[in-house]
Short mmCIF file of C-alpha atoms in Angstrom, two decimals:
data_model
loop_
_atom_site.label_atom_id
_atom_site.label_comp_id
_atom_site.label_asym_id
_atom_site.label_seq_id
_atom_site.Cartn_x
_atom_site.Cartn_y
_atom_site.Cartn_z
CA UNK A 1 -13.21 -108.78 -109.93
CA UNK A 2 -11.99 -106.25 -107.70
CA UNK A 3 -14.17 -108.61 -104.40
CA UNK A 4 -11.75 -111.88 -105.44
CA UNK A 5 -8.97 -110.08 -105.26
CA UNK A 6 -9.42 -108.30 -102.52
CA UNK A 7 -10.33 -112.22 -100.74
CA UNK A 8 -6.77 -113.59 -102.91
CA UNK A 9 -4.34 -113.30 -100.01
CA UNK A 10 -6.46 -114.87 -97.85
CA UNK A 11 -7.26 -118.30 -100.31
CA UNK A 12 -3.53 -118.30 -99.88
CA UNK A 13 -3.20 -119.01 -96.57
CA UNK A 14 -6.64 -120.76 -96.47
CA UNK A 15 -4.68 -123.91 -99.08
CA UNK A 16 -1.49 -123.60 -97.11
CA UNK A 17 -3.65 -124.55 -94.38
CA UNK A 18 -5.71 -127.41 -95.84
CA UNK A 19 -2.07 -128.58 -97.41
CA UNK A 20 -0.83 -128.75 -93.65
CA UNK A 21 -3.97 -130.59 -92.07
CA UNK A 22 -3.99 -133.16 -94.83
CA UNK A 23 -0.32 -134.03 -94.12
CA UNK A 24 1.44 -132.51 -98.08
CA UNK A 25 2.96 -130.45 -95.89
CA UNK A 26 4.46 -130.55 -92.14
CA UNK A 27 7.13 -128.89 -90.74
CA UNK A 28 10.55 -128.59 -92.91
CA UNK A 29 9.56 -129.17 -96.06
CA UNK A 30 9.91 -126.05 -98.77
CA UNK A 31 6.80 -124.16 -100.42
CA UNK A 32 6.95 -124.61 -104.33
CA UNK A 33 9.01 -122.25 -106.34
CA UNK A 34 6.87 -118.90 -106.68
CA UNK A 35 6.09 -119.21 -110.15
CA UNK A 36 4.67 -123.02 -109.90
CA UNK A 37 2.78 -121.75 -106.58
CA UNK A 38 1.03 -118.85 -108.60
CA UNK A 39 0.33 -121.29 -111.00
CA UNK A 40 -1.50 -124.14 -109.40
CA UNK A 41 -3.46 -120.98 -107.49
CA UNK A 42 -4.18 -119.47 -110.85
CA UNK A 43 -3.27 -116.06 -109.57
CA UNK A 44 0.24 -113.19 -109.67
CA UNK A 45 2.86 -113.81 -108.17
CA UNK A 46 2.39 -110.63 -106.05
CA UNK A 47 -0.99 -111.57 -104.52
CA UNK A 48 0.97 -115.02 -103.60
CA UNK A 49 3.42 -112.71 -102.16
CA UNK A 50 1.22 -111.02 -99.87
CA UNK A 51 0.11 -113.78 -98.70
CA UNK A 52 2.99 -115.65 -98.19
CA UNK A 53 3.80 -112.41 -96.31
CA UNK A 54 0.63 -113.39 -94.17
CA UNK A 55 2.15 -116.96 -93.47
CA UNK A 56 5.28 -115.95 -92.49
CA UNK A 57 3.75 -113.36 -89.76
CA UNK A 58 1.47 -116.47 -88.24
CA UNK A 59 4.75 -117.86 -87.47
CA UNK A 60 4.27 -120.71 -89.79
CA UNK A 61 6.45 -120.37 -92.35
CA UNK A 62 10.44 -118.40 -92.75
CA UNK A 63 12.45 -118.07 -96.18
CA UNK A 64 15.12 -118.22 -96.63
CA UNK A 65 18.36 -117.04 -98.62
CA UNK A 66 18.86 -119.89 -101.50
CA UNK A 67 16.43 -122.23 -100.07
CA UNK A 68 13.15 -120.75 -100.26
CA UNK A 69 9.80 -120.42 -98.17
CA UNK A 70 10.44 -123.35 -95.28
CA UNK A 71 7.33 -124.61 -93.42
CA UNK A 72 8.53 -123.75 -89.00
CA UNK A 73 5.33 -124.72 -87.53
CA UNK A 74 2.63 -126.91 -88.70
CA UNK A 75 0.16 -126.77 -86.68
CA UNK A 76 -2.59 -124.05 -86.80
CA UNK A 77 -3.66 -123.92 -83.15
CA UNK A 78 0.19 -122.70 -82.30
CA UNK A 79 -0.35 -119.95 -85.40
CA UNK A 80 -0.78 -116.13 -84.65
CA UNK A 81 -4.10 -115.37 -86.27
CA UNK A 82 -4.75 -112.19 -87.85
CA UNK A 83 -8.58 -111.23 -89.11
CA UNK A 84 -9.01 -111.73 -92.61
CA UNK A 85 -10.13 -109.60 -95.29
CA UNK A 86 -13.34 -111.27 -95.55
CA UNK A 87 -14.35 -111.44 -91.38
CA UNK A 88 -13.08 -107.55 -91.17
CA UNK A 89 -15.76 -106.68 -93.46
CA UNK A 90 -17.98 -109.37 -92.44
CA UNK A 91 -18.35 -108.93 -88.58
CA UNK A 92 -17.66 -104.89 -88.39
CA UNK A 93 -14.27 -104.80 -87.71
CA UNK A 94 -13.11 -101.87 -90.88
CA UNK A 95 -13.78 -99.29 -88.11
CA UNK A 96 -10.90 -101.73 -85.28
CA UNK A 97 -8.37 -101.61 -87.64
CA UNK A 98 -9.03 -96.79 -89.06
CA UNK A 99 -9.10 -96.87 -85.10
CA UNK A 100 -5.23 -98.41 -85.33
CA UNK A 101 -3.78 -96.38 -88.46
CA UNK A 102 -4.67 -93.08 -87.09
CA UNK A 103 -3.06 -94.32 -84.26
CA UNK A 104 0.46 -96.14 -85.33
CA UNK A 105 0.50 -93.92 -88.78
CA UNK A 106 -0.08 -90.18 -87.02
CA UNK A 107 2.85 -91.47 -84.07
CA UNK A 108 4.58 -92.65 -86.73
CA UNK A 109 4.50 -90.05 -88.74
CA UNK A 110 5.76 -87.24 -86.19
CA UNK A 111 8.10 -89.71 -84.73
CA UNK A 112 9.60 -89.66 -88.47
CA UNK A 113 9.45 -85.76 -88.88
CA UNK A 114 11.86 -85.80 -86.02
CA UNK A 115 13.89 -88.12 -86.60
CA UNK A 116 13.97 -89.55 -90.50
CA UNK A 117 17.69 -88.75 -92.35
CA UNK A 118 17.16 -86.51 -94.76
CA UNK A 119 17.95 -90.29 -97.02
CA UNK A 120 14.10 -91.05 -96.01
CA UNK A 121 13.36 -87.63 -96.91
CA UNK A 122 14.42 -88.13 -100.08
CA UNK A 123 13.31 -91.80 -100.33
CA UNK A 124 9.36 -90.09 -99.19
CA UNK A 125 9.75 -87.62 -102.76
CA UNK A 126 10.66 -90.66 -104.54
CA UNK A 127 8.29 -93.39 -104.02
CA UNK A 128 5.68 -89.81 -104.45
CA UNK A 129 6.56 -89.46 -107.79
CA UNK A 130 6.79 -93.52 -108.39
CA UNK A 131 3.43 -93.78 -107.56
CA UNK A 132 2.10 -90.46 -109.76
CA UNK A 133 3.96 -91.94 -112.88
CA UNK A 134 2.33 -95.72 -111.79
CA UNK A 135 -1.55 -94.11 -111.87
CA UNK A 136 -0.80 -92.62 -115.01
CA UNK A 137 -0.85 -96.35 -116.56
CA UNK A 138 -3.35 -97.78 -114.37
CA UNK A 139 -5.30 -100.63 -117.46
CA UNK A 140 -5.56 -103.54 -115.42
CA UNK A 141 -5.44 -106.54 -113.02
CA UNK A 142 -1.05 -105.95 -112.42
CA UNK A 143 -1.45 -102.72 -113.85
CA UNK A 144 -3.09 -102.32 -109.35
CA UNK A 145 -1.12 -104.62 -108.19
CA UNK A 146 2.36 -102.57 -109.19
CA UNK A 147 0.35 -99.37 -107.80
CA UNK A 148 -0.73 -100.73 -104.53
CA UNK A 149 2.80 -101.85 -103.55
CA UNK A 150 4.03 -98.94 -104.05
CA UNK A 151 0.88 -97.47 -102.27
CA UNK A 152 1.85 -99.66 -99.90
CA UNK A 153 6.20 -98.73 -99.23
CA UNK A 154 5.02 -94.75 -98.79
CA UNK A 155 3.81 -95.15 -95.42
CA UNK A 156 6.71 -97.94 -94.93
CA UNK A 157 9.50 -95.88 -95.01
CA UNK A 158 7.34 -93.59 -93.38
CA UNK A 159 7.68 -96.47 -90.36
CA UNK A 160 10.85 -96.73 -91.15
CA UNK A 161 12.02 -93.64 -90.62
CA UNK A 162 9.98 -93.49 -87.69
CA UNK A 163 13.16 -94.31 -85.68
CA UNK A 164 11.66 -96.73 -83.61
CA UNK A 165 12.13 -100.85 -85.31
CA UNK A 166 8.64 -101.90 -82.88
CA UNK A 167 6.99 -99.62 -84.16
CA UNK A 168 8.15 -100.83 -87.90
CA UNK A 169 7.52 -104.08 -87.17
CA UNK A 170 3.58 -103.56 -85.63
CA UNK A 171 2.79 -101.76 -88.96
CA UNK A 172 4.25 -104.22 -90.92
CA UNK A 173 2.09 -106.84 -89.81
CA UNK A 174 -1.30 -104.55 -89.36
CA UNK A 175 -0.24 -103.79 -93.79
CA UNK A 176 -1.92 -106.87 -94.58
CA UNK A 177 -4.69 -106.11 -93.83
CA UNK A 178 -4.10 -102.68 -95.36
CA UNK A 179 -3.16 -103.94 -98.65
CA UNK A 180 -6.65 -105.21 -99.73
CA UNK A 181 -8.44 -102.35 -99.55
CA UNK A 182 -6.20 -100.74 -100.81
CA UNK A 183 -6.13 -102.83 -103.75
CA UNK A 184 -10.17 -102.50 -103.85
CA UNK A 185 -10.53 -98.96 -103.11
CA UNK A 186 -8.07 -98.00 -105.68
CA UNK A 187 -10.20 -99.93 -108.23
CA UNK A 188 -13.69 -99.57 -107.51
CA UNK A 189 -13.29 -95.50 -107.08
CA UNK A 190 -10.52 -94.24 -109.79
CA UNK A 191 -10.75 -90.94 -107.83
CA UNK A 192 -9.95 -92.69 -104.77
CA UNK A 193 -5.99 -92.34 -106.90
CA UNK A 194 -5.84 -89.25 -107.38
CA UNK A 195 -6.37 -88.64 -103.66
CA UNK A 196 -3.98 -90.34 -102.50
CA UNK A 197 -1.79 -88.78 -105.01
CA UNK A 198 -2.84 -85.57 -103.45
CA UNK A 199 -1.99 -86.62 -99.44
CA UNK A 200 0.82 -88.91 -100.28
CA UNK A 201 2.82 -85.38 -101.72
CA UNK A 202 1.05 -83.25 -99.06
CA UNK A 203 2.49 -85.44 -96.14
CA UNK A 204 5.80 -85.61 -98.08
CA UNK A 205 5.50 -81.92 -97.63
CA UNK A 206 5.12 -81.47 -94.27
CA UNK A 207 7.59 -84.28 -93.66
CA UNK A 208 9.55 -82.15 -95.30
CA UNK A 209 9.23 -79.30 -93.71
CA UNK A 210 9.67 -80.99 -90.13
CA UNK A 211 6.13 -80.15 -89.05
CA UNK A 212 5.57 -83.41 -87.38
CA UNK A 213 2.16 -81.35 -85.92
CA UNK A 214 1.09 -80.48 -89.50
CA UNK A 215 2.29 -84.36 -90.90
CA UNK A 216 -0.20 -86.10 -88.64
CA UNK A 217 -3.34 -84.14 -89.32
CA UNK A 218 -3.10 -85.42 -93.08
CA UNK A 219 -2.00 -89.12 -92.55
CA UNK A 220 -5.50 -89.23 -90.13
CA UNK A 221 -7.72 -87.65 -92.41
CA UNK A 222 -5.54 -89.50 -95.76
CA UNK A 223 -6.33 -93.13 -94.47
CA UNK A 224 -10.19 -91.78 -93.11
CA UNK A 225 -10.96 -90.29 -96.29
CA UNK A 226 -9.63 -94.01 -97.12
CA UNK A 227 -12.17 -96.37 -95.20
CA UNK A 228 -14.67 -93.61 -96.51
CA UNK A 229 -14.38 -95.57 -99.81
CA UNK A 230 -14.64 -98.77 -98.82
CA UNK A 231 -17.69 -98.68 -96.81
CA UNK A 232 -20.51 -100.20 -97.21
CA UNK A 233 -23.23 -98.05 -100.63
CA UNK A 234 -20.21 -96.06 -101.82
CA UNK A 235 -20.43 -95.75 -104.95
CA UNK A 236 -18.89 -97.57 -107.25
CA UNK A 237 -16.21 -95.39 -109.97
CA UNK A 238 -16.06 -96.82 -113.09
#
């Protein structure tokens, strides 16, 4: 079940590309509304949104207020291709993704410590507390969806609080691949949930004290530890 979930966002993109190549969708067309599209694919709306976010990053669609998601490029050869979660595992790209995360997120942590307004510090603590609350009610896929989204939002607050908009934009793209592995990790390894909660609190505390070096070190430890759960041979926790 977790492996299937891990690939849902990729399957949304695959379905979209199939509709483009068969002529069912073309430039200027609007995608079905979220409820209908998710029903057609047999997935949750949150999973659908993850797929649409990838398609946005690819330059294939845009989202317009009161209109919905619209196709802006119907030539797949012109899309920006990000590694799919399948390819990351099958082609051994996980270590590369980890290296990129460490490079970007440790730097973001240092910038956050230097530049973030107090409102970002407050938001970070609220998000860490929300994540702990959600972790106490993990029973089914939708619960894990919400927990993962909260986890990603914690990291995105640090990106936005860094004060570097371009860095935040780059990290937002990387985040599309991180989500799938986060779900896989939390679903298969229940102990990883508690570890993520603890590490987020430690990172928050370092950032609250404006200790950029400590925050960067903790972020690096957090990322490498999370990656370890996804490596082949890691023991599954029921």
